[in-house]
mmCIF file of C-alpha atoms and ligand atoms in Angstrom:
data_model
loop_
_atom_site.group_PDB
_atom_site.id
_atom_site.type_symbol
_atom_site.label_atom_id
_atom_site.label_comp_id
_atom_site.label_asym_id
_atom_site.label_seq_id
_atom_site.Cartn_x
_atom_site.Cartn_y
_atom_site.Cartn_z
ATOM 1 C CA UNK A 27 37.294 26.045 62.005
ATOM 2 C CA UNK A 28 37.185 28.255 65.097
ATOM 3 C CA UNK A 29 37.283 31.950 64.302
ATOM 4 C CA UNK A 30 39.880 34.168 65.890
ATOM 5 C CA UNK A 31 38.034 37.153 67.339
ATOM 6 C CA UNK A 32 40.635 38.530 69.753
ATOM 7 C CA UNK A 33 44.266 39.522 69.564
ATOM 8 C CA UNK A 34 46.354 41.571 71.986
ATOM 9 C CA UNK A 35 48.777 43.979 70.348
ATOM 10 C CA UNK A 36 51.196 45.976 72.512
ATOM 11 C CA UNK A 37 48.828 45.723 75.496
ATOM 12 C CA UNK A 38 45.655 46.636 73.578
ATOM 13 C CA UNK A 39 43.041 43.977 72.885
ATOM 14 C CA UNK A 40 41.582 44.030 69.384
ATOM 15 C CA UNK A 41 38.176 42.341 69.612
ATOM 16 C CA UNK A 42 35.651 41.459 66.911
ATOM 17 C CA UNK A 43 31.965 41.186 67.783
ATOM 18 C CA UNK A 44 28.747 40.913 65.813
ATOM 19 C CA UNK A 45 26.156 43.542 66.678
ATOM 20 C CA UNK A 46 24.967 47.125 66.491
ATOM 21 C CA UNK A 47 27.312 50.099 66.811
ATOM 22 C CA UNK A 48 24.708 52.086 68.779
ATOM 23 C CA UNK A 49 24.746 49.487 71.583
ATOM 24 C CA UNK A 50 28.510 49.520 72.224
ATOM 25 C CA UNK A 51 29.663 50.691 75.636
ATOM 26 C CA UNK A 52 33.217 51.703 74.750
ATOM 27 C CA UNK A 53 34.440 55.241 75.537
ATOM 28 C CA UNK A 54 33.905 56.144 71.882
ATOM 29 C CA UNK A 55 32.151 54.678 68.869
ATOM 30 C CA UNK A 56 33.167 55.611 65.342
ATOM 31 C CA UNK A 57 30.642 56.971 62.891
ATOM 32 C CA UNK A 58 30.883 56.119 59.169
ATOM 33 C CA UNK A 59 30.082 59.745 58.416
ATOM 34 C CA UNK A 60 29.500 61.631 55.185
ATOM 35 C CA UNK A 61 31.447 64.858 54.506
ATOM 36 C CA UNK A 62 28.486 66.977 55.663
ATOM 37 C CA UNK A 63 28.272 65.092 58.989
ATOM 38 C CA UNK A 64 24.569 64.665 58.245
ATOM 39 C CA UNK A 65 22.411 61.787 59.524
ATOM 40 C CA UNK A 66 21.873 59.791 56.258
ATOM 41 C CA UNK A 67 21.499 55.989 56.278
ATOM 42 C CA UNK A 68 23.501 53.020 57.576
ATOM 43 C CA UNK A 69 25.765 53.609 60.556
ATOM 44 C CA UNK A 70 25.390 57.407 60.427
ATOM 45 C CA UNK A 71 21.583 57.202 60.445
ATOM 46 C CA UNK A 72 21.597 54.758 63.354
ATOM 47 C CA UNK A 73 24.102 56.814 65.379
ATOM 48 C CA UNK A 74 22.209 60.080 64.866
ATOM 49 C CA UNK A 75 18.858 58.447 65.727
ATOM 50 C CA UNK A 76 20.208 56.863 68.889
ATOM 51 C CA UNK A 77 22.400 59.823 69.867
ATOM 52 C CA UNK A 78 19.544 62.291 69.524
ATOM 53 C CA UNK A 79 19.249 65.973 68.692
ATOM 54 C CA UNK A 80 22.311 67.118 70.665
ATOM 55 C CA UNK A 81 24.561 64.880 68.550
ATOM 56 C CA UNK A 82 23.069 66.105 65.271
ATOM 57 C CA UNK A 83 23.337 69.719 66.414
ATOM 58 C CA UNK A 84 27.000 69.273 67.401
ATOM 59 C CA UNK A 85 27.726 67.825 63.950
ATOM 60 C CA UNK A 86 25.899 70.670 62.202
ATOM 61 C CA UNK A 87 27.942 73.178 64.195
ATOM 62 C CA UNK A 88 31.270 71.550 63.211
ATOM 63 C CA UNK A 89 30.136 71.434 59.569
ATOM 64 C CA UNK A 90 29.228 75.131 59.686
ATOM 65 C CA UNK A 91 32.499 76.147 61.337
ATOM 66 C CA UNK A 92 34.946 73.902 59.499
ATOM 67 C CA UNK A 93 33.270 73.004 56.193
ATOM 68 C CA UNK A 94 32.974 69.471 54.848
ATOM 69 C CA UNK A 95 35.091 66.773 56.494
ATOM 70 C CA UNK A 96 37.761 65.421 54.132
ATOM 71 C CA UNK A 97 38.035 61.700 53.460
ATOM 72 C CA UNK A 98 40.347 60.072 56.002
ATOM 73 C CA UNK A 99 39.986 62.850 58.599
ATOM 74 C CA UNK A 100 38.196 62.588 61.952
ATOM 75 C CA UNK A 101 36.373 64.859 64.392
ATOM 76 C CA UNK A 102 34.879 64.126 67.810
ATOM 77 C CA UNK A 103 31.577 65.041 69.473
ATOM 78 C CA UNK A 104 29.798 63.962 72.620
ATOM 79 C CA UNK A 105 27.654 60.846 72.248
ATOM 80 C CA UNK A 106 24.321 62.336 73.363
ATOM 81 C CA UNK A 107 21.995 59.485 74.348
ATOM 82 C CA UNK A 108 24.356 56.738 73.169
ATOM 83 C CA UNK A 109 25.942 54.458 75.772
ATOM 84 C CA UNK A 110 29.339 55.633 74.443
ATOM 85 C CA UNK A 111 30.189 59.094 75.824
ATOM 86 C CA UNK A 112 31.996 60.090 72.602
ATOM 87 C CA UNK A 113 31.503 59.696 68.871
ATOM 88 C CA UNK A 114 34.447 59.982 66.478
ATOM 89 C CA UNK A 115 33.209 60.852 62.987
ATOM 90 C CA UNK A 116 35.299 59.878 59.976
ATOM 91 C CA UNK A 117 34.641 59.841 56.251
ATOM 92 C CA UNK A 118 35.684 56.661 54.484
ATOM 93 C CA UNK A 119 36.607 56.511 50.797
ATOM 94 C CA UNK A 120 33.995 55.708 48.166
ATOM 95 C CA UNK A 121 35.063 52.574 46.262
ATOM 96 C CA UNK A 122 35.982 53.346 42.639
ATOM 97 C CA UNK A 123 37.619 50.028 41.769
ATOM 98 C CA UNK A 124 40.694 50.324 43.986
ATOM 99 C CA UNK A 125 42.977 52.414 41.789
ATOM 100 C CA UNK A 126 42.110 55.744 43.388
ATOM 101 C CA UNK A 127 44.100 55.310 46.600
ATOM 102 C CA UNK A 128 41.116 53.832 48.435
ATOM 103 C CA UNK A 129 43.220 51.517 50.621
ATOM 104 C CA UNK A 130 45.489 54.338 51.811
ATOM 105 C CA UNK A 131 42.481 56.573 52.518
ATOM 106 C CA UNK A 132 40.714 53.798 54.413
ATOM 107 C CA UNK A 133 43.833 53.143 56.513
ATOM 108 C CA UNK A 134 44.060 56.878 57.188
ATOM 109 C CA UNK A 135 40.504 56.842 58.624
ATOM 110 C CA UNK A 136 41.456 54.228 61.196
ATOM 111 C CA UNK A 137 44.679 56.061 62.074
ATOM 112 C CA UNK A 138 42.943 59.442 62.407
ATOM 113 C CA UNK A 139 40.290 57.996 64.716
ATOM 114 C CA UNK A 140 42.821 56.213 66.913
ATOM 115 C CA UNK A 141 45.033 59.304 67.078
ATOM 116 C CA UNK A 142 42.052 61.378 68.198
ATOM 117 C CA UNK A 143 41.075 58.735 70.780
ATOM 118 C CA UNK A 144 44.637 58.735 72.162
ATOM 119 C CA UNK A 145 44.796 62.526 72.169
ATOM 120 C CA UNK A 146 41.659 62.534 74.352
ATOM 121 C CA UNK A 147 43.056 59.814 76.621
ATOM 122 C CA UNK A 148 40.241 57.371 75.792
ATOM 123 C CA UNK A 149 40.524 53.760 76.912
ATOM 124 C CA UNK A 150 38.356 52.010 74.336
ATOM 125 C CA UNK A 151 36.834 52.607 70.930
ATOM 126 C CA UNK A 152 34.499 50.655 68.633
ATOM 127 C CA UNK A 153 34.711 50.806 64.839
ATOM 128 C CA UNK A 154 32.090 49.715 62.337
ATOM 129 C CA UNK A 155 33.278 48.334 58.999
ATOM 130 C CA UNK A 156 34.006 51.729 57.415
ATOM 131 C CA UNK A 157 33.196 52.226 53.715
ATOM 132 C CA UNK A 158 31.767 48.728 53.140
ATOM 133 C CA UNK A 159 28.098 49.744 53.030
ATOM 134 C CA UNK A 160 26.824 52.599 50.881
ATOM 135 C CA UNK A 161 30.404 53.503 49.887
ATOM 136 C CA UNK A 162 30.818 50.098 48.224
ATOM 137 C CA UNK A 163 34.271 49.004 49.413
ATOM 138 C CA UNK A 164 34.376 45.181 49.149
ATOM 139 C CA UNK A 165 34.466 43.920 52.716
ATOM 140 C CA UNK A 166 36.974 41.140 51.950
ATOM 141 C CA UNK A 167 39.409 43.853 50.803
ATOM 142 C CA UNK A 168 38.542 46.376 53.521
ATOM 143 C CA UNK A 169 38.978 43.965 56.458
ATOM 144 C CA UNK A 170 42.741 43.397 56.037
ATOM 145 C CA UNK A 171 43.337 47.104 55.402
ATOM 146 C CA UNK A 172 41.399 48.010 58.558
ATOM 147 C CA UNK A 173 43.117 45.484 60.793
ATOM 148 C CA UNK A 174 46.605 46.209 59.471
ATOM 149 C CA UNK A 175 46.080 49.938 60.010
ATOM 150 C CA UNK A 176 44.944 49.369 63.592
ATOM 151 C CA UNK A 177 47.777 46.927 64.317
ATOM 152 C CA UNK A 178 50.484 49.223 62.975
ATOM 153 C CA UNK A 179 49.061 52.177 64.905
ATOM 154 C CA UNK A 180 49.003 50.190 68.145
ATOM 155 C CA UNK A 181 52.554 48.936 67.643
ATOM 156 C CA UNK A 182 53.768 52.528 67.391
ATOM 157 C CA UNK A 183 51.814 54.127 70.237
ATOM 158 C CA UNK A 184 48.640 52.778 71.791
ATOM 159 C CA UNK A 185 48.228 55.575 74.368
ATOM 160 C CA UNK A 186 45.717 54.602 77.053
ATOM 161 C CA UNK A 187 43.830 52.283 74.705
ATOM 162 C CA UNK A 188 42.964 48.988 76.357
ATOM 163 C CA UNK A 189 40.467 47.841 73.709
ATOM 164 C CA UNK A 190 39.824 48.471 70.040
ATOM 165 C CA UNK A 191 36.591 46.761 69.082
ATOM 166 C CA UNK A 192 35.134 46.118 65.656
ATOM 167 C CA UNK A 193 31.384 45.604 65.496
ATOM 168 C CA UNK A 194 30.227 43.775 62.395
ATOM 169 C CA UNK A 195 26.604 43.748 61.362
ATOM 170 C CA UNK A 196 26.558 40.369 59.617
ATOM 171 C CA UNK A 197 28.048 36.947 60.348
ATOM 172 C CA UNK A 198 29.731 37.029 56.940
ATOM 173 C CA UNK A 199 31.477 40.307 57.741
ATOM 174 C CA UNK A 200 32.537 38.961 61.138
ATOM 175 C CA UNK A 201 34.036 35.874 59.455
ATOM 176 C CA UNK A 202 35.958 38.022 56.958
ATOM 177 C CA UNK A 203 37.350 40.261 59.708
ATOM 178 C CA UNK A 204 38.259 37.162 61.757
ATOM 179 C CA UNK A 205 40.168 35.806 58.769
ATOM 180 C CA UNK A 206 42.038 39.101 58.432
ATOM 181 C CA UNK A 207 42.795 39.152 62.176
ATOM 182 C CA UNK A 208 44.287 35.658 61.989
ATOM 183 C CA UNK A 209 46.486 36.774 59.098
ATOM 184 C CA UNK A 210 48.076 39.677 61.021
HETATM 185 P P1 LIG B 307 29.772 53.636 54.439
HETATM 186 O O1 LIG B 307 28.950 54.764 53.896
HETATM 187 O O2 LIG B 307 31.087 54.074 55.045
HETATM 188 O O3 LIG B 307 29.903 52.501 53.469
HETATM 189 P P2 LIG B 307 27.563 52.382 55.927
HETATM 190 O O4 LIG B 307 26.987 52.943 57.154
HETATM 191 O O5 LIG B 307 26.742 52.414 54.686
HETATM 192 O O6 LIG B 307 28.978 53.116 55.737
HETATM 193 O O7 LIG B 307 27.988 50.872 56.193
HETATM 194 C C1 LIG B 307 29.189 50.456 56.797
HETATM 195 C C2 LIG B 307 28.996 49.045 57.370
HETATM 196 O O8 LIG B 307 28.290 49.137 58.596
HETATM 197 C C3 LIG B 307 28.196 48.090 56.500
HETATM 198 O O9 LIG B 307 28.804 46.806 56.573
HETATM 199 C C4 LIG B 307 26.823 48.059 57.163
HETATM 200 O O10 LIG B 307 26.187 46.822 56.969
HETATM 201 C C5 LIG B 307 27.202 48.218 58.611
HETATM 202 N N1 LIG B 307 26.148 48.786 59.483
HETATM 203 C C6 LIG B 307 25.021 49.456 59.142
HETATM 204 N N2 LIG B 307 24.322 49.819 60.235
HETATM 205 C C7 LIG B 307 25.042 49.366 61.306
HETATM 206 C C8 LIG B 307 24.840 49.409 62.725
HETATM 207 N N3 LIG B 307 23.757 49.983 63.281
HETATM 208 N N4 LIG B 307 25.788 48.835 63.509
HETATM 209 C C9 LIG B 307 26.880 48.252 62.980
HETATM 210 N N5 LIG B 307 27.122 48.179 61.656
HETATM 211 C C10 LIG B 307 26.203 48.710 60.828
#
């Protein structure tokens, strides 16, 4: 069966691709950050490596000024050496079995990032699959939460956003997000 990888919602195209977040050329890419905004592994490690020292320094400065970033919140820095001029950092929920409000917190991450992108007048943003790596959120449960959060945000106010892209690392993740997109 053909996978649905694109859907236009209120004038914004939601697009699913397989690839690497550090290679995306949208106005912003989203970092699956930790509360300390430190490099770490996974998406955060890759973004800090590719973004370079100026990105890591900007994160350290925000951490020093504002303290740890709460789950579901978002902050923005310049992208350093990344193709994307901006990075929006958000902290996804750690999976504890689903009874700790994980879905609401995950949805809040997507909303916070999109709100920040709109506030800055950005035209496009790429998300990774937040929380589904080290934070252990099952991807088949995270995908519908992510896509519903994005869709409901866009239906309310999509600002200047022309594209919201999801970049999935594996073919399996892409297929699960495609399934969730078809179900919207
Ligand atoms: P979290 O801590 O929020 O779970 P991770 O960075 O551990 O975030 O992983 C989130 C998802 O991003 C996982 O599905 C992981 O496979 C994927 N991922 C890891 N590195 C990259 C990358 N360079 N580009 C895109 N996705 C990535």
